[in-house]
């Protein structure tokens, strides 16, 4: 449910940007994000995760600046900075021995401490790649042409989702030996049966 809700700002951005331009896209992202995070607040008993706070605050800042100053440069900086923030947070957490992927994926994978560290570094590298690609399409390779705008809109709307799907599928395949099964879960949490007394 949370993942589906988080797609709404991207859908709103794509529709508004294609029909009315990037300034309208920024307004659509901001409005959709406020609605979605309002729903998250209610569903999560008035609490947001650190990741959600980062996304919410940066979206308000960059989309707000885009609308107020009527300059889509701020919108194009938003996603590279968000992804770079995630990459840095993940890399630092692995470096100090508190890998952030462990609490997130502990119900899916079984790893040694070194394994959790490697998985967290892998996700940090993936978010760094996303930041670089968003920088390429939104800033380095961006100009006022319709082709550049369309490339940016399409990559921001669904290009990153395709890459995320490929990364998750590859991760599940490569790490399939570490996946938890239904049979393993109770074995970890339940004590062994005591032999019955005669």
mmCIF file of C-alpha atoms in Angstrom:
data_model
loop_
_atom_site.group_PDB
_atom_site.id
_atom_site.type_symbol
_atom_site.label_atom_id
_atom_site.label_comp_id
_atom_site.label_asym_id
_atom_site.label_seq_id
_atom_site.Cartn_x
_atom_site.Cartn_y
_atom_site.Cartn_z
ATOM 1 C CA UNK A 1 0.000 0.000 0.000
ATOM 2 C CA UNK A 2 2.798 2.437 0.926
ATOM 3 C CA UNK A 3 4.670 1.724 -2.319
ATOM 4 C CA UNK A 4 1.522 2.283 -4.384
ATOM 5 C CA UNK A 5 0.805 5.583 -2.633
ATOM 6 C CA UNK A 6 4.372 6.736 -3.295
ATOM 7 C CA UNK A 7 3.789 6.294 -7.039
ATOM 8 C CA UNK A 8 1.038 8.936 -7.085
ATOM 9 C CA UNK A 9 3.396 11.978 -7.147
ATOM 10 C CA UNK A 10 5.252 10.452 -10.126
ATOM 11 C CA UNK A 11 1.993 9.847 -11.983
ATOM 12 C CA UNK A 12 0.825 13.385 -11.193
ATOM 13 C CA UNK A 13 4.179 14.783 -12.368
ATOM 14 C CA UNK A 14 4.078 12.871 -15.652
ATOM 15 C CA UNK A 15 0.526 13.925 -16.554
ATOM 16 C CA UNK A 16 0.931 17.582 -15.545
ATOM 17 C CA UNK A 17 4.391 17.986 -17.132
ATOM 18 C CA UNK A 18 3.369 16.443 -20.444
ATOM 19 C CA UNK A 19 0.216 18.572 -20.710
ATOM 20 C CA UNK A 20 1.197 21.875 -19.114
ATOM 21 C CA UNK A 21 4.993 21.959 -18.624
ATOM 22 C CA UNK A 22 7.486 21.502 -15.795
ATOM 23 C CA UNK A 23 6.147 24.284 -13.567
ATOM 24 C CA UNK A 24 2.766 22.564 -13.536
ATOM 25 C CA UNK A 25 4.605 19.288 -12.929
ATOM 26 C CA UNK A 26 6.274 20.783 -9.845
ATOM 27 C CA UNK A 27 2.909 21.957 -8.508
ATOM 28 C CA UNK A 28 1.405 18.512 -9.154
ATOM 29 C CA UNK A 29 4.288 16.752 -7.367
ATOM 30 C CA UNK A 30 3.996 19.083 -4.384
ATOM 31 C CA UNK A 31 0.222 18.689 -4.079
ATOM 32 C CA UNK A 32 0.328 14.900 -4.545
ATOM 33 C CA UNK A 33 3.201 14.533 -2.056
ATOM 34 C CA UNK A 34 1.365 16.523 0.615
ATOM 35 C CA UNK A 35 -1.747 14.377 0.127
ATOM 36 C CA UNK A 36 0.206 11.097 0.141
ATOM 37 C CA UNK A 37 2.245 12.011 3.220
ATOM 38 C CA UNK A 38 -0.897 13.169 4.983
ATOM 39 C CA UNK A 39 -2.253 9.654 4.400
ATOM 40 C CA UNK A 40 1.053 8.162 5.619
ATOM 41 C CA UNK A 41 0.826 10.234 8.809
ATOM 42 C CA UNK A 42 -2.654 8.939 9.568
ATOM 43 C CA UNK A 43 -1.797 5.314 8.701
ATOM 44 C CA UNK A 44 1.475 5.402 10.673
ATOM 45 C CA UNK A 45 -0.080 6.954 13.801
ATOM 46 C CA UNK A 46 1.275 10.461 13.144
ATOM 47 C CA UNK A 47 4.837 9.307 12.575
ATOM 48 C CA UNK A 48 7.063 9.331 9.505
ATOM 49 C CA UNK A 49 10.311 7.439 8.925
ATOM 50 C CA UNK A 50 13.547 9.377 8.462
ATOM 51 C CA UNK A 51 13.492 8.529 4.754
ATOM 52 C CA UNK A 52 9.955 9.885 4.432
ATOM 53 C CA UNK A 53 10.916 13.105 6.233
ATOM 54 C CA UNK A 54 13.854 13.618 3.845
ATOM 55 C CA UNK A 55 11.621 13.164 0.792
ATOM 56 C CA UNK A 56 8.853 15.382 2.196
ATOM 57 C CA UNK A 57 11.103 18.266 3.285
ATOM 58 C CA UNK A 58 13.179 18.304 0.077
ATOM 59 C CA UNK A 59 10.044 18.078 -2.072
ATOM 60 C CA UNK A 60 8.500 21.077 -0.294
ATOM 61 C CA UNK A 61 11.748 23.074 -0.575
ATOM 62 C CA UNK A 62 12.579 22.353 -4.212
ATOM 63 C CA UNK A 63 9.058 22.271 -5.644
ATOM 64 C CA UNK A 64 8.152 25.352 -3.610
ATOM 65 C CA UNK A 65 11.200 27.209 -4.958
ATOM 66 C CA UNK A 66 10.345 26.099 -8.505
ATOM 67 C CA UNK A 67 6.806 27.468 -8.221
ATOM 68 C CA UNK A 68 7.680 30.717 -6.401
ATOM 69 C CA UNK A 69 10.663 31.594 -8.614
ATOM 70 C CA UNK A 70 9.123 30.116 -11.776
ATOM 71 C CA UNK A 71 12.375 28.289 -12.554
ATOM 72 C CA UNK A 72 12.383 24.517 -13.112
ATOM 73 C CA UNK A 73 16.096 24.307 -12.227
ATOM 74 C CA UNK A 74 15.138 23.684 -8.592
ATOM 75 C CA UNK A 75 12.798 20.851 -9.581
ATOM 76 C CA UNK A 76 15.584 19.250 -11.628
ATOM 77 C CA UNK A 77 17.962 19.386 -8.649
ATOM 78 C CA UNK A 78 15.483 17.715 -6.275
ATOM 79 C CA UNK A 79 15.821 14.047 -7.230
ATOM 80 C CA UNK A 80 19.638 13.945 -7.589
ATOM 81 C CA UNK A 81 19.949 15.431 -4.094
ATOM 82 C CA UNK A 82 17.403 13.016 -2.577
ATOM 83 C CA UNK A 83 19.141 9.986 -4.107
ATOM 84 C CA UNK A 84 22.582 11.278 -3.131
ATOM 85 C CA UNK A 85 21.336 11.757 0.451
ATOM 86 C CA UNK A 86 20.141 8.139 0.555
ATOM 87 C CA UNK A 87 23.443 6.904 -0.917
ATOM 88 C CA UNK A 88 25.488 8.795 1.677
ATOM 89 C CA UNK A 89 23.292 7.682 4.583
ATOM 90 C CA UNK A 90 23.554 4.029 3.513
ATOM 91 C CA UNK A 91 27.319 4.178 2.932
ATOM 92 C CA UNK A 92 27.983 5.867 6.286
ATOM 93 C CA UNK A 93 25.737 3.399 8.151
ATOM 94 C CA UNK A 94 27.667 0.462 6.655
ATOM 95 C CA UNK A 95 30.989 2.152 7.394
ATOM 96 C CA UNK A 96 30.193 2.582 11.101
ATOM 97 C CA UNK A 97 28.876 -0.976 11.432
ATOM 98 C CA UNK A 98 25.145 -0.158 11.619
ATOM 99 C CA UNK A 99 23.943 -1.067 8.105
ATOM 100 C CA UNK A 100 20.544 0.477 7.422
ATOM 101 C CA UNK A 101 19.472 -2.403 5.178
ATOM 102 C CA UNK A 102 19.441 -4.848 8.099
ATOM 103 C CA UNK A 103 16.267 -3.544 9.813
ATOM 104 C CA UNK A 104 14.655 -2.993 6.405
ATOM 105 C CA UNK A 105 15.306 -6.457 4.940
ATOM 106 C CA UNK A 106 15.780 -8.678 8.000
ATOM 107 C CA UNK A 107 12.489 -10.491 7.305
ATOM 108 C CA UNK A 108 13.601 -11.283 3.738
ATOM 109 C CA UNK A 109 17.298 -12.219 3.980
ATOM 110 C CA UNK A 110 19.634 -14.102 6.340
ATOM 111 C CA UNK A 111 23.123 -12.567 6.446
ATOM 112 C CA UNK A 112 26.221 -12.381 8.579
ATOM 113 C CA UNK A 113 27.173 -8.860 9.777
ATOM 114 C CA UNK A 114 29.547 -8.614 6.805
ATOM 115 C CA UNK A 115 26.734 -9.660 4.478
ATOM 116 C CA UNK A 116 24.458 -6.880 5.734
ATOM 117 C CA UNK A 117 27.307 -4.452 5.264
ATOM 118 C CA UNK A 118 27.829 -5.539 1.640
ATOM 119 C CA UNK A 119 24.102 -5.359 0.895
ATOM 120 C CA UNK A 120 23.961 -1.824 2.298
ATOM 121 C CA UNK A 121 26.951 -0.775 0.184
ATOM 122 C CA UNK A 122 25.219 -2.257 -2.879
ATOM 123 C CA UNK A 123 22.118 -0.145 -2.227
ATOM 124 C CA UNK A 124 24.298 2.921 -1.641
ATOM 125 C CA UNK A 125 25.921 2.342 -5.041
ATOM 126 C CA UNK A 126 22.485 1.954 -6.660
ATOM 127 C CA UNK A 127 21.209 5.242 -5.219
ATOM 128 C CA UNK A 128 24.454 6.906 -6.304
ATOM 129 C CA UNK A 129 23.801 5.613 -9.839
ATOM 130 C CA UNK A 130 20.249 7.015 -9.722
ATOM 131 C CA UNK A 131 21.593 10.378 -8.532
ATOM 132 C CA UNK A 132 24.103 10.440 -11.403
ATOM 133 C CA UNK A 133 21.453 9.539 -13.996
ATOM 134 C CA UNK A 134 19.023 12.156 -12.690
ATOM 135 C CA UNK A 135 21.851 14.697 -12.802
ATOM 136 C CA UNK A 136 22.626 13.688 -16.389
ATOM 137 C CA UNK A 137 19.054 13.908 -17.675
ATOM 138 C CA UNK A 138 17.947 16.860 -15.555
ATOM 139 C CA UNK A 139 21.045 19.075 -15.498
ATOM 140 C CA UNK A 140 24.164 18.083 -17.436
ATOM 141 C CA UNK A 141 22.416 17.004 -20.658
ATOM 142 C CA UNK A 142 19.404 19.291 -20.201
ATOM 143 C CA UNK A 143 18.642 22.259 -22.434
ATOM 144 C CA UNK A 144 15.513 24.145 -23.455
ATOM 145 C CA UNK A 145 14.675 21.749 -26.304
ATOM 146 C CA UNK A 146 11.526 19.652 -26.221
ATOM 147 C CA UNK A 147 13.601 16.486 -26.651
ATOM 148 C CA UNK A 148 15.653 17.200 -23.508
ATOM 149 C CA UNK A 149 12.506 18.033 -21.529
ATOM 150 C CA UNK A 150 10.798 14.839 -22.666
ATOM 151 C CA UNK A 151 13.842 12.724 -21.767
ATOM 152 C CA UNK A 152 13.880 14.266 -18.295
ATOM 153 C CA UNK A 153 10.121 13.808 -17.795
ATOM 154 C CA UNK A 154 10.134 10.193 -18.963
ATOM 155 C CA UNK A 155 13.186 9.170 -16.942
ATOM 156 C CA UNK A 156 11.931 10.884 -13.783
ATOM 157 C CA UNK A 157 8.444 9.385 -14.184
ATOM 158 C CA UNK A 158 9.204 5.751 -14.964
ATOM 159 C CA UNK A 159 12.840 5.273 -16.009
ATOM 160 C CA UNK A 160 13.965 5.072 -12.383
ATOM 161 C CA UNK A 161 11.146 2.605 -11.616
ATOM 162 C CA UNK A 162 12.352 0.304 -14.394
ATOM 163 C CA UNK A 163 15.909 0.449 -13.030
ATOM 164 C CA UNK A 164 14.619 -0.245 -9.520
ATOM 165 C CA UNK A 165 12.697 -3.286 -10.780
ATOM 166 C CA UNK A 166 15.779 -4.627 -12.582
ATOM 167 C CA UNK A 167 17.951 -4.064 -9.499
ATOM 168 C CA UNK A 168 15.480 -5.805 -7.176
ATOM 169 C CA UNK A 169 15.098 -8.767 -9.554
ATOM 170 C CA UNK A 170 18.880 -9.112 -9.929
ATOM 171 C CA UNK A 171 19.318 -8.845 -6.163
ATOM 172 C CA UNK A 172 16.724 -11.556 -5.507
ATOM 173 C CA UNK A 173 18.417 -13.841 -8.066
ATOM 174 C CA UNK A 174 21.990 -13.301 -6.860
ATOM 175 C CA UNK A 175 21.042 -13.555 -3.176
ATOM 176 C CA UNK A 176 18.467 -16.348 -3.529
ATOM 177 C CA UNK A 177 20.491 -18.649 -1.240
ATOM 178 C CA UNK A 178 20.117 -16.080 1.532
ATOM 179 C CA UNK A 179 16.351 -15.678 1.176
ATOM 180 C CA UNK A 180 14.353 -16.704 4.215
ATOM 181 C CA UNK A 181 11.727 -19.370 3.692
ATOM 182 C CA UNK A 182 8.521 -19.862 5.659
ATOM 183 C CA UNK A 183 10.049 -22.960 7.215
ATOM 184 C CA UNK A 184 13.102 -21.031 8.417
ATOM 185 C CA UNK A 185 11.214 -18.193 10.110
ATOM 186 C CA UNK A 186 9.642 -20.210 12.922
ATOM 187 C CA UNK A 187 12.842 -22.183 13.341
ATOM 188 C CA UNK A 188 14.646 -18.956 14.249
ATOM 189 C CA UNK A 189 12.040 -17.688 16.678
ATOM 190 C CA UNK A 190 10.741 -20.850 18.358
ATOM 191 C CA UNK A 191 12.811 -22.901 20.830
ATOM 192 C CA UNK A 192 13.437 -26.545 19.936
ATOM 193 C CA UNK A 193 10.877 -29.047 21.166
ATOM 194 C CA UNK A 194 11.786 -30.787 24.418
ATOM 195 C CA UNK A 195 11.619 -34.587 24.358
ATOM 196 C CA UNK A 196 8.562 -35.906 26.140
ATOM 197 C CA UNK A 197 9.167 -37.600 29.446
ATOM 198 C CA UNK A 198 8.309 -41.295 29.673
#
